[in-house]
Structure formats: C-alpha cells, structure tokens
Tab-separated table of C-alpha atoms in Angstrom:
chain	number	residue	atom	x	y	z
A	1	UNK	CA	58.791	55.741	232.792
A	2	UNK	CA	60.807	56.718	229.636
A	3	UNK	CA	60.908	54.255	226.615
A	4	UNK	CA	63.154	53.225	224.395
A	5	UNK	CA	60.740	52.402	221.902
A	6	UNK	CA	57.034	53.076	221.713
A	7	UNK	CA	55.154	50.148	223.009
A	8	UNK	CA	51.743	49.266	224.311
A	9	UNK	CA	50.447	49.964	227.516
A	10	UNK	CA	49.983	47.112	229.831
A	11	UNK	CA	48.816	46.509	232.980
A	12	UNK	CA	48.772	44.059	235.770
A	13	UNK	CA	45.420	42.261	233.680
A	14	UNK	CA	48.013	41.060	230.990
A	15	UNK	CA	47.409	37.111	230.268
A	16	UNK	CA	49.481	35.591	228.091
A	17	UNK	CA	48.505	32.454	225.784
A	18	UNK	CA	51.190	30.593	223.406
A	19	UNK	CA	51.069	29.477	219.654
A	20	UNK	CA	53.034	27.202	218.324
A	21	UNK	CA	53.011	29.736	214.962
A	22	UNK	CA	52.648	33.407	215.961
A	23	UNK	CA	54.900	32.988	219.009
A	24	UNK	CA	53.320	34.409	222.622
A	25	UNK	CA	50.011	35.918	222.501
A	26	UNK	CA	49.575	38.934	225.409
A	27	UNK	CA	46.139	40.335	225.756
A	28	UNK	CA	45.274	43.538	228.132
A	29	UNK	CA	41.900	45.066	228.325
A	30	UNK	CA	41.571	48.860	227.410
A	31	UNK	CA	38.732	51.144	228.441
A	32	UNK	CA	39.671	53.288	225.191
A	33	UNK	CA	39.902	50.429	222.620
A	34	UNK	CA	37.356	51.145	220.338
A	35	UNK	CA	38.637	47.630	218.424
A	36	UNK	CA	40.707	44.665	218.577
A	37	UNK	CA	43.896	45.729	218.128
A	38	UNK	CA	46.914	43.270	216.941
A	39	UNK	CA	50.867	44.415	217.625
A	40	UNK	CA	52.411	42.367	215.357
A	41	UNK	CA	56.386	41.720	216.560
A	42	UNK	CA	58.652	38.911	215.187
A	43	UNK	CA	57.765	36.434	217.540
A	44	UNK	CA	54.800	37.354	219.717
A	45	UNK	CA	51.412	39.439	219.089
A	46	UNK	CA	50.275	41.842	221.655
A	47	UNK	CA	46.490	42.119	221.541
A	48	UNK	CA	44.212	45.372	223.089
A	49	UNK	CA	40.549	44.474	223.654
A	50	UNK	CA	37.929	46.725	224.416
A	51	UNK	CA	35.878	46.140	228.080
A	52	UNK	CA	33.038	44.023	225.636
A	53	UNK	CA	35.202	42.145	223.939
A	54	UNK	CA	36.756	38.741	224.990
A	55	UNK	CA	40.292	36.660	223.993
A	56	UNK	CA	37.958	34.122	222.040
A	57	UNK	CA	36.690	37.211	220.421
A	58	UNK	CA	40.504	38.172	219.738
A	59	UNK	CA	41.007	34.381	218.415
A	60	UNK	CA	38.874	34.002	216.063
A	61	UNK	CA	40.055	37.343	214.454
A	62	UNK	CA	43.607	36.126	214.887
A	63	UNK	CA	42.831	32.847	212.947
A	64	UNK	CA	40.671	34.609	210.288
A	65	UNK	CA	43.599	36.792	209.155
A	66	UNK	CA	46.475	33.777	210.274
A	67	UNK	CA	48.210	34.020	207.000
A	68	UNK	CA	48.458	37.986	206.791
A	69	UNK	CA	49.893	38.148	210.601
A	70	UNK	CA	52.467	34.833	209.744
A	71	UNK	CA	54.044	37.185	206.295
A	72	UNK	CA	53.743	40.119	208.611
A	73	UNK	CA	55.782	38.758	210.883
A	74	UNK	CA	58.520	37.352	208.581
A	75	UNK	CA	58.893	41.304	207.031
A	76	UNK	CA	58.995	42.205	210.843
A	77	UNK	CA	61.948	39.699	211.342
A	78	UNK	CA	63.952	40.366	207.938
A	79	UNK	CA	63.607	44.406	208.525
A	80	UNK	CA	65.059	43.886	212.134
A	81	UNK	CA	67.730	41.289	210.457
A	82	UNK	CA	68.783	43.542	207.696
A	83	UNK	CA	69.016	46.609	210.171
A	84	UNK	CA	70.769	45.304	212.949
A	85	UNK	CA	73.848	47.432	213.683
A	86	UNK	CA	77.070	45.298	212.515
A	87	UNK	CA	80.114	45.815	214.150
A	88	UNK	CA	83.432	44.768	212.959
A	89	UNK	CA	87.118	45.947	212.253
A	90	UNK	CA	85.894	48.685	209.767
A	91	UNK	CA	82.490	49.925	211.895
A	92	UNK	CA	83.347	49.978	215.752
A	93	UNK	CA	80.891	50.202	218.203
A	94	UNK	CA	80.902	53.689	219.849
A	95	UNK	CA	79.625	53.881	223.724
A	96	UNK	CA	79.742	57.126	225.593
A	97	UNK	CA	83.444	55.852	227.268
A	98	UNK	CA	85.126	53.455	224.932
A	99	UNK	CA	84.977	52.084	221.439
A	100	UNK	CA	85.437	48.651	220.430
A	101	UNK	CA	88.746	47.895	218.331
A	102	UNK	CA	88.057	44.314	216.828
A	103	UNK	CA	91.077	42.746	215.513
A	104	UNK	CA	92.184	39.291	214.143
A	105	UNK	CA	94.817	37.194	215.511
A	106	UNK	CA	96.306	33.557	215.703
A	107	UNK	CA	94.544	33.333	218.735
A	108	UNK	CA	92.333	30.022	219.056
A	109	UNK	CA	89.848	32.038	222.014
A	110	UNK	CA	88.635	35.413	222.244
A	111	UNK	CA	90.255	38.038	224.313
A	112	UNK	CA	89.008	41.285	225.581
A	113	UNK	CA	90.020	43.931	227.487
A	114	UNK	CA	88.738	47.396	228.205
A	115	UNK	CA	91.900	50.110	228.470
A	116	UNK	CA	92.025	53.724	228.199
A	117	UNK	CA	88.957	54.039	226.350
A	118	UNK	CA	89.301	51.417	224.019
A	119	UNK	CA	87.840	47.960	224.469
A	120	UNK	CA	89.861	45.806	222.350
A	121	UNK	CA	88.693	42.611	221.100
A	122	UNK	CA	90.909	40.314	219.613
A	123	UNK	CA	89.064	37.159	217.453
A	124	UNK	CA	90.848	34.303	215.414
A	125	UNK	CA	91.364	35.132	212.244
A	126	UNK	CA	89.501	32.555	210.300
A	127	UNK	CA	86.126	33.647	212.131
A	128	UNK	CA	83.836	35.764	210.092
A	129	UNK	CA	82.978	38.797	212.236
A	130	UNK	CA	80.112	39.634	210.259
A	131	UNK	CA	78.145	35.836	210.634
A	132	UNK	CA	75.105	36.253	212.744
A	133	UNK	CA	76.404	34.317	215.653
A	134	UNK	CA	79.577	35.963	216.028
A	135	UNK	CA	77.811	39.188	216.214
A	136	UNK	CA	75.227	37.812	218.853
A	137	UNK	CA	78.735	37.175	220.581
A	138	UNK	CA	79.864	40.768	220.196
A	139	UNK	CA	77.096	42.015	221.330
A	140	UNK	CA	77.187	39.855	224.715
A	141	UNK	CA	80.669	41.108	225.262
A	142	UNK	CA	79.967	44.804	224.445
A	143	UNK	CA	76.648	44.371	226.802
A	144	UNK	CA	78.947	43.202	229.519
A	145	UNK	CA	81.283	46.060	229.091
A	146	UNK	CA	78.239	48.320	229.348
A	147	UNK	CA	77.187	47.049	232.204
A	148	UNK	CA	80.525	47.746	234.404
A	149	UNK	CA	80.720	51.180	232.915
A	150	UNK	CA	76.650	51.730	233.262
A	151	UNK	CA	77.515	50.856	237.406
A	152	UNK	CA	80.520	53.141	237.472
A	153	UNK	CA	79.110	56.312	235.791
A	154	UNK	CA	75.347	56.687	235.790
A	155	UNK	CA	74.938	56.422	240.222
A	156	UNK	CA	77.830	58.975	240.217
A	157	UNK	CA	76.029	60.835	237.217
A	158	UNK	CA	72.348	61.391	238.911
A	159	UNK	CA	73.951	62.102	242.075
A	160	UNK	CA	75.570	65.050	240.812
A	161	UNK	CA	72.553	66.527	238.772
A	162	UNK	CA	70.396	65.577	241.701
A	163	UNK	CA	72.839	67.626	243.524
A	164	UNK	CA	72.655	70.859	241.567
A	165	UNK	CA	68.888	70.642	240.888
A	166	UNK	CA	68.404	69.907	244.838
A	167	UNK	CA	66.313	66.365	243.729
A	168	UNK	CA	66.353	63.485	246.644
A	169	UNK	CA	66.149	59.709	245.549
A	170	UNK	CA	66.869	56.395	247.271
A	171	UNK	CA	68.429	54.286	245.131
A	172	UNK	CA	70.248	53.855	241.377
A	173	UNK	CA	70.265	50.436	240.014
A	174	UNK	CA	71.199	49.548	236.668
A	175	UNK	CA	69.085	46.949	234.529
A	176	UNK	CA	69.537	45.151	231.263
A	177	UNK	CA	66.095	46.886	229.951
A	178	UNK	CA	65.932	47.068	226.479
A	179	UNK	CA	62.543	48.669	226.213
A	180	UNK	CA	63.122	51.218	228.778
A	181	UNK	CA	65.693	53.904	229.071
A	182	UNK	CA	64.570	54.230	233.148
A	183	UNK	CA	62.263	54.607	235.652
A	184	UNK	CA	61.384	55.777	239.246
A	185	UNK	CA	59.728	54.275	241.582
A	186	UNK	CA	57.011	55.462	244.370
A	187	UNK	CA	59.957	55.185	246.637
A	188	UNK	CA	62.383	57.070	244.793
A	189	UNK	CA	64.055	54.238	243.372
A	190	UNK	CA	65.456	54.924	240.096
A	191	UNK	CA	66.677	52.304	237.519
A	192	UNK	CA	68.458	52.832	234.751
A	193	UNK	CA	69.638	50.642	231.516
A	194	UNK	CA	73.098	49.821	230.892
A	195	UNK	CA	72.481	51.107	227.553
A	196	UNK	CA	72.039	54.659	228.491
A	197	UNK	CA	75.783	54.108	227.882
A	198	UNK	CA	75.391	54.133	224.439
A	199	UNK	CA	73.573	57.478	224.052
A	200	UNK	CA	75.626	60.649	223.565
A	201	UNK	CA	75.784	62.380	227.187
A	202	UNK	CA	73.295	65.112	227.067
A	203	UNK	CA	70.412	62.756	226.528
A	204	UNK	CA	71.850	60.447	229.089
A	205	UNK	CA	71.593	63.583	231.452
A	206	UNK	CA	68.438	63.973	229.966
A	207	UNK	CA	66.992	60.597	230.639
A	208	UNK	CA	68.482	61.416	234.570
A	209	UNK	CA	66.736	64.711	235.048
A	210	UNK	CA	63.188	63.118	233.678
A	211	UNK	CA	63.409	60.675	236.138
A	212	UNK	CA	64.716	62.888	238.896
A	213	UNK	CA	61.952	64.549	238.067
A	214	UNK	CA	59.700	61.687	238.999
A	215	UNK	CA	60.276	61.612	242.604
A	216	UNK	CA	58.552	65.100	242.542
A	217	UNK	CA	55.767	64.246	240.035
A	218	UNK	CA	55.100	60.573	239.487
A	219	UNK	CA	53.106	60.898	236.473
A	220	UNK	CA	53.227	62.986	233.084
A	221	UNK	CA	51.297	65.918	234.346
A	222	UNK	CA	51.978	69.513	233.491
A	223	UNK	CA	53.640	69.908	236.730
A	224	UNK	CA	56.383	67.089	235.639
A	225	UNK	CA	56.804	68.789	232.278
A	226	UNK	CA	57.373	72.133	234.294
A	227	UNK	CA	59.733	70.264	236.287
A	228	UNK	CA	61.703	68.706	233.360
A	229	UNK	CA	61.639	72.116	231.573
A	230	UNK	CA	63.242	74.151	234.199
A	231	UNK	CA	66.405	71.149	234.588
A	232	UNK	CA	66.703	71.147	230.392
A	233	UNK	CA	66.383	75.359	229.866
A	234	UNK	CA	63.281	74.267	228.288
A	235	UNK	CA	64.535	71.959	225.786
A	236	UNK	CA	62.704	68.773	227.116
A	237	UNK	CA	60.522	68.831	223.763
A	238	UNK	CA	63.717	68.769	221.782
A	239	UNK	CA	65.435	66.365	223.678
A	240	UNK	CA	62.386	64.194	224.057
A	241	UNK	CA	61.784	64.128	219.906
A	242	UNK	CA	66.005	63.423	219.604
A	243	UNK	CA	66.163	60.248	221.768
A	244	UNK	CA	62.735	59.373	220.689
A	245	UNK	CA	64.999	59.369	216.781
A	246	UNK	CA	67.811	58.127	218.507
A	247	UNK	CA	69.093	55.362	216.368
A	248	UNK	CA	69.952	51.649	218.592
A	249	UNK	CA	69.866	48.889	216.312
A	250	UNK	CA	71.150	46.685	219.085
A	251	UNK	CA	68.350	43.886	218.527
C-alpha cells in the first residue's frame, strides 16, 4: 500500500468513540507503543495504546490535556485553511491531461466542459471564485473530471507497464482515496486514486510499477524493493522521497 500522506497504522482492532469537542476518537492497540500516543487532526484524534494500556487509560489523558489538543486542533485547521491550493482565473489547476480555464460570464449556472486538453469552466461573474464554498465547488467539478480521465488512462497505463515488465494482475479500479495513492490486493486486484491524475507521469508510472510489484511480493520486503528497483533503473529511493514531497493541497 502506497500513501499519500504518512498516517498511522491501523488494524482491524480500531474502535472508534465520538466527542462532541475533539471530533471522532479512533484507538488501535500497538505491540510497539511504548506510550499513549495522540494524532491530533482537525476534527478527529487517532490514539495508539500499548498492549497494558486501556481507552479509559487514553481518556483520562485526553481530558487532562483537553485544552492543549482543542488549540492544537484549531492551528491544525487554519494551517490546512491557509494552504489549501486556490484555483481561479489567474492559478489553473494543472492535471496530467487538461488544465482548468475558469472564466466569468453572464451566465446565471455553471458550465463545464472538458475539450482538447482544457477543461473550461465558465462561472457568473458576480461569484467570487476565491470564497471557500465556491472553491469546495471547484474542487467537486475538477474531482469529477479526474475521475473520467483516472478510468480512461490509468487501466490502459498498468496494462502496458505490466506488459513490458511481464507483471499479471486481475483487476484496475479507480477510487476516490485521498490517503492512498494505491494498492494491491492478495488477488491481484489493484486500485488506484483518481488523483494519481494529478501527479506528473513518471511518478504515476511509479506508483503503477510499486504496485505491480505487489502481486509478486505482498509486503515491503527486500525482495519487493529488488523488484521495484529493477522496473525504476534503481531510482525507487528517489522517486519514493519525490512523491513522498509531492505537493497536493487538495484538502
């Protein structure tokens, strides 16, 4: 399984409690854990206990530090708010095969249409492109858009490097997976995010091969990373480090 971002292992032990301040709380146990450890995200905790210790354990740490986890949270949401990726008339969005042209008109709807390359989007012209709901809008069409070029490319895509590096697999399916780039299944079936599509194309080839390379070696074993190294001319450290820095402010 490649990630988009790093996140905490989990496991089929996860419970899940809610609070009507921190949001979702999801606890999984950890044979490692040394500590209670607290994930802070804008709207849910994730929580790692070690085998001894127990949710009430995790709860009455949560509540002692309440205060420090509620501001934490609030930085969490601003930084995400004031990063978020803005797309308008002067900063398109660029996927690997089209780019948005936003324009206003004396339209009273919004139109949209994808055509050689360019997937114009015409808005009225009294609506402010850059308010946060209009953007939440954007991003729902451009999602869309990735979508129906995510199904027309990426099957076609691992076919042909499965082809030329003599892998076998079942099945390509394309999700909406925001916190994983792909995976592959016992089975051979691989799944793949629609927004692969907006990666440049080497590391969407990239993201392919490593999980081509998972219907040889289902795990992260040295045999995979010989695998992965012989597909890439042993660049799958470099390319792992680039998407790893691979900038998606989508969220």
């Amino acid at each position: 399984k490649l990630s988009i971002a790093t996140q905490m292992n989990t496991s089929s032990s996860q419970r899940k409690i809610s609070d009507p301040e921190l949001g979702d709380i999801y606890f999984n146990r950890s044979q490692r854990a040394k500590h209670i450890n607290i994930q802070i995200l804008e709207d849910k905790l994730k929580v790692t206990l070690p085998m001894q210790a127990s949710e009430k354990d995790a709860m009455r740490f949560i509540d002692s530090v309440r205060e420090k986890i509620l501001k934490k949270q609030a930085q969490v949401k601003e930084k995400k708010r004031k990063n978020k990726q803005i797309i308008d008339e002067q900063s398109p969005f660029r996927a690997l095969t089209f780019v948005t042209d936003i324009k206003p008109t004396h339209r009273e709807d919004i139109y949209c249409c994808l055509k050689n390359q360019v997937l114009s989007i015409e808005i009225p012209s009294e609506v402010d492109c850059r308010e946060e709901q209009m953007q939440n809008y954007l991003h729902r069409i451009i999602a869309r858009y990735l979508r129906l070029e995510a199904k027309r490319v990426l099957p076609q895509r691992t076919r042909l490097l499965a082809d030329k590096f003599g892998f076998r697999f079942s099945t390509v399916k394309i999700q909406s997976s925001r916190t994983r780039w792909g995976s592959c299944s016992a089975k051979g079936n691989i799944n793949l995010s629609l927004y692969l599509m907006a990666l440049p194309a080497h590391l969407i080839d990239y993201v392919i091969l490593h999980e081509l390379c998972h219907t040889r070696e289902l795990n992260h074993s040295t045999d995979f990373w010989r695998w992965l190294n012989r597909v890439t001319d042993n660049q799958s450290d470099r390319l792992k480090e680039e998407l790893k820095n691979f900038n998606f402010n989508w969220d």
